[in-house]
Tab-separated table of C-alpha atoms in Angstrom:
chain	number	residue	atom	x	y	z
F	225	UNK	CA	-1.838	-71.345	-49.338
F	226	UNK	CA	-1.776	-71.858	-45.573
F	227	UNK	CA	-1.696	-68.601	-43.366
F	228	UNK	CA	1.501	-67.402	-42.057
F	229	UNK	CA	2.016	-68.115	-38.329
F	230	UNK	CA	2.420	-64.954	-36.838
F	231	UNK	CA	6.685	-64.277	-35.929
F	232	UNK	CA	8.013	-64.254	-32.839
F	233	UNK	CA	9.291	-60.828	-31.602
F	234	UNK	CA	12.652	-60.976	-30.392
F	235	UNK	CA	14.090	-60.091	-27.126
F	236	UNK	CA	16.884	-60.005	-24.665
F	237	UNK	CA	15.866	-62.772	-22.018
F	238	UNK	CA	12.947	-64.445	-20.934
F	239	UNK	CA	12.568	-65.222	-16.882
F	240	UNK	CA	10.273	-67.715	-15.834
F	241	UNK	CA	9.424	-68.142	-12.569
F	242	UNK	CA	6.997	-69.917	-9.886
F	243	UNK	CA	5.901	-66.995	-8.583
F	244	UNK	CA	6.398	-63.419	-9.815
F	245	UNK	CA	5.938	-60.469	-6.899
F	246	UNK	CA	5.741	-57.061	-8.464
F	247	UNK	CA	5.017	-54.870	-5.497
F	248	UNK	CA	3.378	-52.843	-7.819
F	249	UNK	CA	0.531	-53.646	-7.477
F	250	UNK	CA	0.399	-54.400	-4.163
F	251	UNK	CA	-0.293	-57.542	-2.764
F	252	UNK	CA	-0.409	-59.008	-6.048
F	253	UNK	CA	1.632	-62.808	-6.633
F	254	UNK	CA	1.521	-63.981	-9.903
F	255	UNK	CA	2.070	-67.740	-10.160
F	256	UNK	CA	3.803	-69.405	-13.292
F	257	UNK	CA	4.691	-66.452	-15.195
F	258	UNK	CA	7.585	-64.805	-16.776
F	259	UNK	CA	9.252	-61.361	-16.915
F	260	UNK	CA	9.862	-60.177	-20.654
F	261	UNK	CA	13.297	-58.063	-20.720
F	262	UNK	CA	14.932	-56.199	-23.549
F	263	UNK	CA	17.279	-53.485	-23.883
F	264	UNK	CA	17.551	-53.545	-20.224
F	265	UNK	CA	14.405	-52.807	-19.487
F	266	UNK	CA	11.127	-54.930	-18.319
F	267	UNK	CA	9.104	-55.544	-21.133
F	268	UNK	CA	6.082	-57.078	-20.063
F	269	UNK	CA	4.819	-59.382	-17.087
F	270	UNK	CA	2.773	-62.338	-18.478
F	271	UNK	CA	1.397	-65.861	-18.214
F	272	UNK	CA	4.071	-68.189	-19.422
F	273	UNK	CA	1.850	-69.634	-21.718
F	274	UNK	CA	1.607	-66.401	-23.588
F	275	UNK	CA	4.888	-65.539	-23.539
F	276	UNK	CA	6.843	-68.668	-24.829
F	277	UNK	CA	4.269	-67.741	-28.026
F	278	UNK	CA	5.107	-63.968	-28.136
F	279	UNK	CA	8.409	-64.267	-27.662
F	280	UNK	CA	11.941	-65.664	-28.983
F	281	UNK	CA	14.517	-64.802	-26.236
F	282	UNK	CA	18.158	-64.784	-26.678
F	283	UNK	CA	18.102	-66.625	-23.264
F	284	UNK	CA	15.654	-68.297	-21.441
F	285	UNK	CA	15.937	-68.729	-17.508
F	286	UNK	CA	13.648	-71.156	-15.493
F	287	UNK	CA	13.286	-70.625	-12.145
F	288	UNK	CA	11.159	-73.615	-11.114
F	289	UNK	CA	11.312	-73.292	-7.047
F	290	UNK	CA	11.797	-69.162	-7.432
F	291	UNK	CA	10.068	-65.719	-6.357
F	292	UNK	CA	11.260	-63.201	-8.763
F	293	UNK	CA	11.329	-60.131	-6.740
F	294	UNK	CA	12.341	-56.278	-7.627
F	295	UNK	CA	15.472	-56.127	-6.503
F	296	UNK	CA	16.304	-54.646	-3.134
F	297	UNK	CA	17.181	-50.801	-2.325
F	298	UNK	CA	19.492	-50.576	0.707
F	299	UNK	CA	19.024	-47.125	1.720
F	300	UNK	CA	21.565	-46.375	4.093
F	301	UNK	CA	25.351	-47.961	4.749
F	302	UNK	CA	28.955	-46.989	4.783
F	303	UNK	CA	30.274	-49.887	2.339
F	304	UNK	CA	34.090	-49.750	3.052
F	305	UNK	CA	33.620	-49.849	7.231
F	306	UNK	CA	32.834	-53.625	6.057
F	307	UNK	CA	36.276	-53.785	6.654
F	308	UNK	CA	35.781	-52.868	10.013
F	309	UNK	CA	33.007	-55.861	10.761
F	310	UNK	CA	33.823	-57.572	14.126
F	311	UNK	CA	36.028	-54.784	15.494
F	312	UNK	CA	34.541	-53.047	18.126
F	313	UNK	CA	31.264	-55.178	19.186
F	314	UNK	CA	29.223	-54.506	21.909
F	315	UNK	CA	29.388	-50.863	22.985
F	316	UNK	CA	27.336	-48.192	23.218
F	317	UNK	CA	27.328	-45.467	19.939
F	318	UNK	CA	29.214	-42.580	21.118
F	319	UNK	CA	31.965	-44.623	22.805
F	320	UNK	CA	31.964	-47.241	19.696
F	321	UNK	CA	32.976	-43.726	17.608
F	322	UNK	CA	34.655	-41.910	19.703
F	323	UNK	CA	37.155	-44.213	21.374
F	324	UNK	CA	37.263	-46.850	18.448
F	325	UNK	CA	36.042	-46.026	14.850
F	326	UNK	CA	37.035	-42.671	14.219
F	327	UNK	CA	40.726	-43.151	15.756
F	328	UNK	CA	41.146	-46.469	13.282
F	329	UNK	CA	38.950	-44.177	10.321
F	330	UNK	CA	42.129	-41.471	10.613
F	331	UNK	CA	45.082	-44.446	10.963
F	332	UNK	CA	43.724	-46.294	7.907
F	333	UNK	CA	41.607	-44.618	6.271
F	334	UNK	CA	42.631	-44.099	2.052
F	335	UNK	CA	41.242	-44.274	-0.925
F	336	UNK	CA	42.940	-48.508	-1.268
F	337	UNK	CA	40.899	-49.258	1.958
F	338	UNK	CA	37.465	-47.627	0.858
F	339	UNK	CA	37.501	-49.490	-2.385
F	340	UNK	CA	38.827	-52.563	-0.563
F	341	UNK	CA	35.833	-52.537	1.322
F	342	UNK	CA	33.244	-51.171	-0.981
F	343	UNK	CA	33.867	-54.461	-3.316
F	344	UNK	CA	33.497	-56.732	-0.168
F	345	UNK	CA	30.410	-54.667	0.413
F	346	UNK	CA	29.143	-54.581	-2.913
F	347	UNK	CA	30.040	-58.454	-3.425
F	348	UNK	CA	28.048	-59.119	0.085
F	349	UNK	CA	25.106	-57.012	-1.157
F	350	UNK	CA	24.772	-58.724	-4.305
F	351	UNK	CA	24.498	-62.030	-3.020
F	352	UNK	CA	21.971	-60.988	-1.054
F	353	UNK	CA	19.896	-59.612	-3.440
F	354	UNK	CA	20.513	-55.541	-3.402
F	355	UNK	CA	20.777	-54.072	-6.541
F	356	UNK	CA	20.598	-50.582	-5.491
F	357	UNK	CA	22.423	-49.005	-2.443
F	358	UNK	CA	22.661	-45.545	-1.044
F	359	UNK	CA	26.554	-44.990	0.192
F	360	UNK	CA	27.546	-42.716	2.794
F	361	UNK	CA	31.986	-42.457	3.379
F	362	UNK	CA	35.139	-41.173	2.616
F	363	UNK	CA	36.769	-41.128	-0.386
F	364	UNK	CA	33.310	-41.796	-2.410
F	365	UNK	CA	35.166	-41.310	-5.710
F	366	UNK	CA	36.663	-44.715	-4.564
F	367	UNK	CA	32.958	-46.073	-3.613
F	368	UNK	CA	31.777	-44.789	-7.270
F	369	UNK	CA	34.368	-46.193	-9.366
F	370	UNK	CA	34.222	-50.051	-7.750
F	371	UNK	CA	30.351	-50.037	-7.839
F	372	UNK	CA	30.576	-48.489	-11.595
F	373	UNK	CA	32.600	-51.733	-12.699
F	374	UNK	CA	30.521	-54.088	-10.543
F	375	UNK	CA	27.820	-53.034	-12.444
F	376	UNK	CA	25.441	-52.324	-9.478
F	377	UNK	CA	23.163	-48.972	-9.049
F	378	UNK	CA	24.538	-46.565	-6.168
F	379	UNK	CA	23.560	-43.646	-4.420
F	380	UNK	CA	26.865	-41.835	-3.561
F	381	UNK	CA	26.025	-39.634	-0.627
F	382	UNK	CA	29.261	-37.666	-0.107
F	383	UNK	CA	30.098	-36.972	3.430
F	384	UNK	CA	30.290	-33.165	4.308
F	385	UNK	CA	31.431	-32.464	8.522
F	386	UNK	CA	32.777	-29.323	9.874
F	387	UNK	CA	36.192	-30.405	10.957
F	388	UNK	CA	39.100	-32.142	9.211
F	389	UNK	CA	38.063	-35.844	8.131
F	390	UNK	CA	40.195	-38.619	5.737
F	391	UNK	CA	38.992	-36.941	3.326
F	392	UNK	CA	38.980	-32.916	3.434
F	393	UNK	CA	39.850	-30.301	5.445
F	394	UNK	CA	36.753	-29.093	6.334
F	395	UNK	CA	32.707	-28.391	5.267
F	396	UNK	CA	33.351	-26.304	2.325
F	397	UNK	CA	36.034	-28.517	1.101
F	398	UNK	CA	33.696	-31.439	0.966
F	399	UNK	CA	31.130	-29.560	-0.536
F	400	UNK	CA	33.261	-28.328	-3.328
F	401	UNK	CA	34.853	-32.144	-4.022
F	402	UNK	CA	31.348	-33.533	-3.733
F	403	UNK	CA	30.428	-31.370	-6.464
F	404	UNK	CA	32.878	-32.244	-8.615
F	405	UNK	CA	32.393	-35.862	-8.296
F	406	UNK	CA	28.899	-35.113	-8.906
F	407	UNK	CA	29.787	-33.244	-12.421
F	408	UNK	CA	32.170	-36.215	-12.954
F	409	UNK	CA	28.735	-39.018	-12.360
F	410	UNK	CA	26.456	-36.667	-14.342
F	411	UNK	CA	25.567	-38.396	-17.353
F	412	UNK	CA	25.922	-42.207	-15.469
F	413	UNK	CA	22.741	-44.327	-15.807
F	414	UNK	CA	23.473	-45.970	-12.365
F	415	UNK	CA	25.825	-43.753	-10.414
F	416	UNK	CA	24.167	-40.651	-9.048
F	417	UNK	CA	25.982	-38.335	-6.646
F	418	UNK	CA	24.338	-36.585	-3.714
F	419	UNK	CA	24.914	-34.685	-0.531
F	420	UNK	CA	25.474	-35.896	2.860
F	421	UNK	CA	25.574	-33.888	5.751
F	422	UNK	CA	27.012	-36.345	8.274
F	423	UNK	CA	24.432	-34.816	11.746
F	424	UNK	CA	23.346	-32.141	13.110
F	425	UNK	CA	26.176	-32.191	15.617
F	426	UNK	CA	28.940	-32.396	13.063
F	427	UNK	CA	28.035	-29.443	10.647
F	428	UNK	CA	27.116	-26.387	11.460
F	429	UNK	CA	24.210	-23.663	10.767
F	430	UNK	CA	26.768	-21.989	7.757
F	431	UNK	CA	27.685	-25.365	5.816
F	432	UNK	CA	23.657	-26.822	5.701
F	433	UNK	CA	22.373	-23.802	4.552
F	434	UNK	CA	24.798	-23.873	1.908
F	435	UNK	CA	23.959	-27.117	1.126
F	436	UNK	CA	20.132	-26.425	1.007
F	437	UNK	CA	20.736	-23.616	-1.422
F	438	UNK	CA	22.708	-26.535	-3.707
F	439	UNK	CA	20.277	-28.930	-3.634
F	440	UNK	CA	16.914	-26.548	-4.086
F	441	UNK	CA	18.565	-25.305	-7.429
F	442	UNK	CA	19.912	-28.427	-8.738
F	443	UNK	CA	17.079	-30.668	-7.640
F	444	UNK	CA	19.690	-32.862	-5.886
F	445	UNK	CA	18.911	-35.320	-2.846
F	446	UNK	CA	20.178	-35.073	0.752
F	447	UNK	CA	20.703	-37.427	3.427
F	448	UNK	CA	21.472	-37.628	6.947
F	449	UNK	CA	21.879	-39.090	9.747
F	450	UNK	CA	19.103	-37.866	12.167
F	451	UNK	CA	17.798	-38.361	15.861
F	452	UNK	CA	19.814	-41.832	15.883
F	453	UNK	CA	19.733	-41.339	19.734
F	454	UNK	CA	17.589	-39.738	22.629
F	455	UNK	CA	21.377	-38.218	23.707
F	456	UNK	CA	21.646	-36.277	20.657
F	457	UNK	CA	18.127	-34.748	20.664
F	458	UNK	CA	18.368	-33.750	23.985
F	459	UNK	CA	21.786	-32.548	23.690
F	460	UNK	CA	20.022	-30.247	21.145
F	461	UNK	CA	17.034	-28.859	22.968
F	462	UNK	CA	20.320	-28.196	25.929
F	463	UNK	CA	22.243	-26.341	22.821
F	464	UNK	CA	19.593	-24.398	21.119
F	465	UNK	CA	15.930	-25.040	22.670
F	466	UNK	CA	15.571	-26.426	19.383
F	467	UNK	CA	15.139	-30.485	17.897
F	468	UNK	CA	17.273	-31.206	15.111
F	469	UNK	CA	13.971	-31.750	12.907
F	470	UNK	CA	13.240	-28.219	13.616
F	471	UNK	CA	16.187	-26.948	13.086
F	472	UNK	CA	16.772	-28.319	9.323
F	473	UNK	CA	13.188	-27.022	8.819
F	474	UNK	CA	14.111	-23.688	9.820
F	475	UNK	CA	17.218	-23.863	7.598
F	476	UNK	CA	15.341	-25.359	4.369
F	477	UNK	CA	17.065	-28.980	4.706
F	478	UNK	CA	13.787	-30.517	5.319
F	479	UNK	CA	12.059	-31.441	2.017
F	480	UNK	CA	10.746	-34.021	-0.117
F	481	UNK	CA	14.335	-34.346	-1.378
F	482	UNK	CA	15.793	-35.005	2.219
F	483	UNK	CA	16.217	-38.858	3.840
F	484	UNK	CA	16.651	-38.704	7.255
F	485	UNK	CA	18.496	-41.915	8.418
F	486	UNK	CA	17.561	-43.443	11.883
F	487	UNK	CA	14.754	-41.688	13.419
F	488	UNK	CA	14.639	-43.178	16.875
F	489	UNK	CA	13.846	-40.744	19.065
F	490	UNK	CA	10.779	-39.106	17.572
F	491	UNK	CA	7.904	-37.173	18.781
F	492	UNK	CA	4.506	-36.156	17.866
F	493	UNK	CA	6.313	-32.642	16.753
F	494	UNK	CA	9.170	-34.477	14.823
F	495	UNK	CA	6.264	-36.661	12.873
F	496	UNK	CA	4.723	-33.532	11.846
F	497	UNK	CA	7.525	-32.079	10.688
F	498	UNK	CA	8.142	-34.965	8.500
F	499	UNK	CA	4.467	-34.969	6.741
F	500	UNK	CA	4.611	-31.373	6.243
F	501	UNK	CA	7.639	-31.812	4.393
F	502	UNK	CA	7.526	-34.684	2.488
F	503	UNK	CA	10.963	-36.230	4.136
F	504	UNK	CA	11.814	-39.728	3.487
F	505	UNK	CA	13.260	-42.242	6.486
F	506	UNK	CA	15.548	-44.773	6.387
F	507	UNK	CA	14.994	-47.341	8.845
F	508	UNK	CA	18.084	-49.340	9.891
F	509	UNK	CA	16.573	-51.417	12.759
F	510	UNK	CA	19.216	-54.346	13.421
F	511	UNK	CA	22.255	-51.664	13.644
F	512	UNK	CA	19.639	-49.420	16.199
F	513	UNK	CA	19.126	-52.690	17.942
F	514	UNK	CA	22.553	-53.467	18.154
F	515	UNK	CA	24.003	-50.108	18.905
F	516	UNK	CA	21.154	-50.080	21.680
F	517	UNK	CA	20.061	-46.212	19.788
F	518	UNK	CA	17.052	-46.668	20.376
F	519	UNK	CA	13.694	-47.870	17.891
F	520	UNK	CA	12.106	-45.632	14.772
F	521	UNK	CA	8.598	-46.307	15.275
F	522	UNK	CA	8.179	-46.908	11.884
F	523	UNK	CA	4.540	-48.382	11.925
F	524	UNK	CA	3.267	-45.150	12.927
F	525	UNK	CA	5.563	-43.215	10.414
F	526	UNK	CA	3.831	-45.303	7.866
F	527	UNK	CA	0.435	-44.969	9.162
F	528	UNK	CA	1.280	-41.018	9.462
F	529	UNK	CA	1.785	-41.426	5.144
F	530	UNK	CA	5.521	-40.776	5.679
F	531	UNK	CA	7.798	-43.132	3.406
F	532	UNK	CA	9.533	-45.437	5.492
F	533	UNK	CA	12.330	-47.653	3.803
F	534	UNK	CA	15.363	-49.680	4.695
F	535	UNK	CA	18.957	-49.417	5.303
F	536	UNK	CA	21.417	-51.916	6.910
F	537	UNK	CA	24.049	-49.015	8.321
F	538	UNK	CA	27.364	-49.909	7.756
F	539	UNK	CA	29.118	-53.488	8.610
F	540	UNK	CA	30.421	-52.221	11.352
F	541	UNK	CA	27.637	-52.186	13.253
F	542	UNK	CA	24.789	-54.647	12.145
F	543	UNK	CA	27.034	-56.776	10.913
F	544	UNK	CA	25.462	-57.887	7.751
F	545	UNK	CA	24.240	-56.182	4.666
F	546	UNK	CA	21.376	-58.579	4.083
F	547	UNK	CA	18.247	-56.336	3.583
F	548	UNK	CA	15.880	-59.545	3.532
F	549	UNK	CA	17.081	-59.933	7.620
F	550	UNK	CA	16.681	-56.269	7.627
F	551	UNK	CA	13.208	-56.428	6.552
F	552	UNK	CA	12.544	-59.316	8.961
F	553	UNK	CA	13.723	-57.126	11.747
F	554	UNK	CA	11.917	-54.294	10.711
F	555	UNK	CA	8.789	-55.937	11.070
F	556	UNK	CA	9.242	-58.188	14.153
F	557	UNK	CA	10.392	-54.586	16.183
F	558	UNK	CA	7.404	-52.675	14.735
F	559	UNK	CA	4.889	-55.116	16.660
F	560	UNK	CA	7.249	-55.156	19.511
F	561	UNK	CA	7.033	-51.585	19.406
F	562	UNK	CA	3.412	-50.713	18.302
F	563	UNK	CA	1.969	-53.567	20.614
F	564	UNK	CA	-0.055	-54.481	17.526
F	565	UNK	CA	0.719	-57.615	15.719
F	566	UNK	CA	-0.870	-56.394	12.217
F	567	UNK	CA	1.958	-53.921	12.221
F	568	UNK	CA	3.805	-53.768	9.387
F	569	UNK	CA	2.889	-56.820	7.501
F	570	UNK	CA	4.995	-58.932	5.355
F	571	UNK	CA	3.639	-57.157	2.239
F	572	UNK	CA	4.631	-53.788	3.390
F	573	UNK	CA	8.439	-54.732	4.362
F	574	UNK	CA	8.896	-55.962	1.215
F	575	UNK	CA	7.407	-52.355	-0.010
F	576	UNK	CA	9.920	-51.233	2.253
F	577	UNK	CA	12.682	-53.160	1.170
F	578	UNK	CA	11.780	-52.403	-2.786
F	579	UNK	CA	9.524	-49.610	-4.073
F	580	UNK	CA	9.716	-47.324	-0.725
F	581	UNK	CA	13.638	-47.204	-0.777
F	582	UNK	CA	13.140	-45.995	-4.646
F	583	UNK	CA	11.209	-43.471	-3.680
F	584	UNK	CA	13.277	-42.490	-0.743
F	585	UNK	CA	16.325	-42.618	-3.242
F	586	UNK	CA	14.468	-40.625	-6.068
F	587	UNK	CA	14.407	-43.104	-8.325
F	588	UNK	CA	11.016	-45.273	-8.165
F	589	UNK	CA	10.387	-44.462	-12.029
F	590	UNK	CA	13.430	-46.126	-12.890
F	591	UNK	CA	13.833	-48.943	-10.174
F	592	UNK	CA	11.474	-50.334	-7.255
F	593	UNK	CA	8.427	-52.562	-8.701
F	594	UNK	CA	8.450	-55.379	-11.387
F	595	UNK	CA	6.619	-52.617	-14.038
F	596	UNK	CA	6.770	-52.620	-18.010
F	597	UNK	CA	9.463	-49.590	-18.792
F	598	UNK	CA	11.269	-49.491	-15.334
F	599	UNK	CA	14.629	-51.108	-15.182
F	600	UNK	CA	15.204	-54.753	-15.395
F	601	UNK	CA	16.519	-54.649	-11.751
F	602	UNK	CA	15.934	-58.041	-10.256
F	603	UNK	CA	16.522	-60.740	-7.824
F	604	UNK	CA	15.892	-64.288	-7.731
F	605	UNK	CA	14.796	-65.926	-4.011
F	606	UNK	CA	15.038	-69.780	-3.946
F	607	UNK	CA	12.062	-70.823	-1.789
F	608	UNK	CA	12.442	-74.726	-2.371
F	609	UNK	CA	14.271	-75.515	0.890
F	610	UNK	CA	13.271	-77.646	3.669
F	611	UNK	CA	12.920	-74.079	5.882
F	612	UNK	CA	10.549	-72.649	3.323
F	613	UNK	CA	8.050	-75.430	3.713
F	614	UNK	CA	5.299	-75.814	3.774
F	615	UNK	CA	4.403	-72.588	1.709
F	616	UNK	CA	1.265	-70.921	1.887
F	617	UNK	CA	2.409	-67.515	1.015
F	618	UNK	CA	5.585	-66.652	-0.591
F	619	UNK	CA	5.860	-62.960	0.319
F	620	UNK	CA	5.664	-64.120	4.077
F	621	UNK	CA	8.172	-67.021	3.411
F	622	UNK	CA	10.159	-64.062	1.856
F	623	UNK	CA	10.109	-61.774	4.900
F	624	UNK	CA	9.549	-64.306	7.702
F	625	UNK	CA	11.742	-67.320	6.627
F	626	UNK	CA	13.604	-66.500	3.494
F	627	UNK	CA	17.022	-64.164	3.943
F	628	UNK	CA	20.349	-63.507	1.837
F	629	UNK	CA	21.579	-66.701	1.231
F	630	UNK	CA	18.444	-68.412	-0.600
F	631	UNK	CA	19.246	-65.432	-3.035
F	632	UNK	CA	20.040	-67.541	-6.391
F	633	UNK	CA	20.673	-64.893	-9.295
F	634	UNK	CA	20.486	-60.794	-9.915
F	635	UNK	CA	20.550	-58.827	-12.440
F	636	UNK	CA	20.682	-54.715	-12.940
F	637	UNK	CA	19.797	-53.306	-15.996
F	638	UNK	CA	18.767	-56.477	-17.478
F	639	UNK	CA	22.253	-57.976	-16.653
F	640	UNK	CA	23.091	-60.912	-15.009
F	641	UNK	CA	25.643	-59.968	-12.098
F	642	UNK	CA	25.092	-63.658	-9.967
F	643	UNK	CA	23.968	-66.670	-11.539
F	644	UNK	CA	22.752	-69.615	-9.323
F	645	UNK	CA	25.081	-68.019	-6.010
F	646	UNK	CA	28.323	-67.576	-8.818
F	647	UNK	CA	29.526	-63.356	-9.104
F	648	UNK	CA	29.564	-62.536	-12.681
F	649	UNK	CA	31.331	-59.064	-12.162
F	650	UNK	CA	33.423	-59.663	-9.284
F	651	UNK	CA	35.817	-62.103	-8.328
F	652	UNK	CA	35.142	-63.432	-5.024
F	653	UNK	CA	38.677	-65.127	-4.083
F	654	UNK	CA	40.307	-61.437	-4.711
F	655	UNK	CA	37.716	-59.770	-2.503
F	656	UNK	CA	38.374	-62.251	0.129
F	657	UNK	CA	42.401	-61.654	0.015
F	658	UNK	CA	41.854	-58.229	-0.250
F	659	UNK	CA	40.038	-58.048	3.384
F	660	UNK	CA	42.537	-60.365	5.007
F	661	UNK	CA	45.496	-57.849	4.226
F	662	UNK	CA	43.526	-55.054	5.813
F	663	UNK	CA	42.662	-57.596	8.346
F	664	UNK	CA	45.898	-58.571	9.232
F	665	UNK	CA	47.338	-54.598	8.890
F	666	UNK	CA	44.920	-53.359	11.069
F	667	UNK	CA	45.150	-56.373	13.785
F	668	UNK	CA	49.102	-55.576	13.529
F	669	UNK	CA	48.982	-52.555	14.480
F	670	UNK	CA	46.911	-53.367	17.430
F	671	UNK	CA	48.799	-56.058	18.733
């Protein structure tokens, strides 16, 4: 009698791919591997060898010309002021809200045009391989409900500010309709709902220490936007004698549960502040740049062992959602910056891009790094072009070279959402005739 062979154990889908970059462990590259994946989770990381023996796979995808990457965390960004992109270019922050977006936010601002823009958004980040995204707007029940049938993961930071917005009447109202929309999301495997304190010049004393009270006994994240200019920090010191890093310390806002978005005018004091306290950043360099906010000097945050990760900002003001440019920029301005050019290597703004926004987010057990028993969260970079070659080193064709559109497939969760550039949960001609009617409503009115 001849010996059994030994059976195959089944599983979901089997990813093969010319290189596979895990971030975890860093600066690893395996080469001619494949990614294991069942029940929507990563089941093992092997040669591919070993796993066309180990495995039988419901499907089997070959990515010949790939780097199979975790896929992207996009920290920071208002998805519906996509429709907004192009509108009001080329002025300074406080004049670019003042005179522009928040008169056109109150005019056309409902729950249609947030999830109008959140599924351009949420189409745009998918192609360019985010998975994950951190949301920041009105009307987030809107935001929630077109990322829950897209099928990506989402951060929904509800917006809380002191006077009467789209989308309540005041602090307290947001607060309490942010909390409902949490208890609504509580249960969700992708959605989470947090809090949002728009800045420190747009809530008062009252509302965050309400909020800090919230989010100590509920364990639930906060983020903000934080020294995005030199104007508002000295405004500050003018107000109170106090920066607005020391005044969220003094009120309990600043804590290993708190992402501070922007961070470009920082000081020795402000960096202290933030290792004390654990705080995460959010980096969103190309909307700084073009906004002319200033620069985060994230090098030295990292060097300081402060989490650094990255955010696009809204459409509006970058004007693209494509965290692989994001992470170029990020590391081209931290030499600029730092004077250094070993500052922030290509390894680390992929980190930044992947594992760090996780953490900033909360969620690097679940998502961030190519890991056996995290979530099959994934994206597929076609390296085979003419502009790739010749490669030496795939992360730094990935961060140097590579950006959105060499993005070939993604899934979350273990499911496919783009396959070889093609939306699998959205339907790109809709999305498209969607923003032309706002498009042509808003342009209407302005003629």
């Amino acid at each position: 009698m001849q010996p059994s062979r030994p059976q195959h154990q089944q599983i979901d889908t089997l990813i093969y791919a010319r290189w596979i970059i895990p971030v975890i462990p860093a600066g690893r590259v395996y080469e001619d591997c494949a990614l294991a994946v069942d029940g929507g989770r990563i089941a093992a990381l092997l040669p591919a060898a070993e796993a066309s023996s180990r495995y039988s796979a419901a499907e089997e995808v070959h990515l010949g010309q790939h780097a199979l990457i975790p896929g992207l965390v996009n920290t920071h960004t208002h998805a519906a002021m996509s429709l907004l992109r192009g509108f009001a270019d080329d002025r300074p922050l406080m004049e670019w809200l003042q005179q522009h977006i928040w008169p056109t936010e109150q005019k056309w601002v409902e729950p249609g045009f947030v999830a109008d823009g959140s599924r351009l958004a949420i189409a745009e980040m998918l192609r360019s391989g985010t998975t994950t995204f951190s949301d920041q707007y009105f009307f987030p029940e809107s935001t929630a409900e077109v990322a829950r049938e897209a099928g990506i993961r989402a951060q929904i930071a509800f917006p809380v500010i002191d006077f009467p917005t789209p989308w309540s009447r005041d602090g307290e109202d947001a607060v309490q309709k942010g909390l409902a929309l949490r208890d609504d999301y509580r249960s969700h495997e992708r959605i989470d709902v947090v809090f949002a304190p728009h800045a420190p010049y747009t809530v008062g004393d009252a509302t965050l220490e309400k909020i800090a009270v919230y989010a100590a006994e509920a364990q639930v994240p906060v983020q903000m936007h934080l020294h995005e200019t030199t104007g508002e920090v000295e405004r500050a010191l003018a107000e109170s004698g106090e920066r607005p890093t020391e005044r969220l310390a003094r009120l309990g806002l600043l804590t290993p549960q708190t992402l501070c978005v922007h961070m470009t005018a920082t000081s020795d004091r402000d960096i202290e502040l933030l290792q004390e306290s654990g705080a995460h950043v959010a980096h969103c360099p190309r909307s700084n740049l073009k906004l002319a906010s200033g620069f985060c000097p994230a090098a030295q945050l990292l060097d300081s062992g402060i989490n650094v990760a990255l955010g696009t900002d809204g459409a509006a003001s970058n004007n693209s959602l494509d965290l692989l440019a994001e992470a170029n920029t990020a590391a081209l301005l931290a030499k600029a910056v730092s004077g250094r050019a070993e500052a922030l290597p290509a390894q680390q703004a992929l980190a930044m891009a992947t594992i760090n926004g996780a953490r900033a987010l909360g969620i690097d057990h679940v998502i961030g790094s190519l890991e056996p028993g995290k979530s099959a969260d994934l994206a597929a970079v076609d390296l085979g072009g003419l502009e790739q070659q010749p490669l030496h080193d795939p992360v730094s064709q990935l961060v140097y070279t590579g950006n959105g559109h060499n993005v070939s497939d993604v899934w979350v969760s273990g499911r496919p959402l783009m396959r070889r550039r093609e939306l699998l949960s959205l339907n790109e001609t809709d999305v498209i005739l969607r923003t032309r009617y706002w498009r042509d409503r808003i342009a209407g009115e302005i003629r």
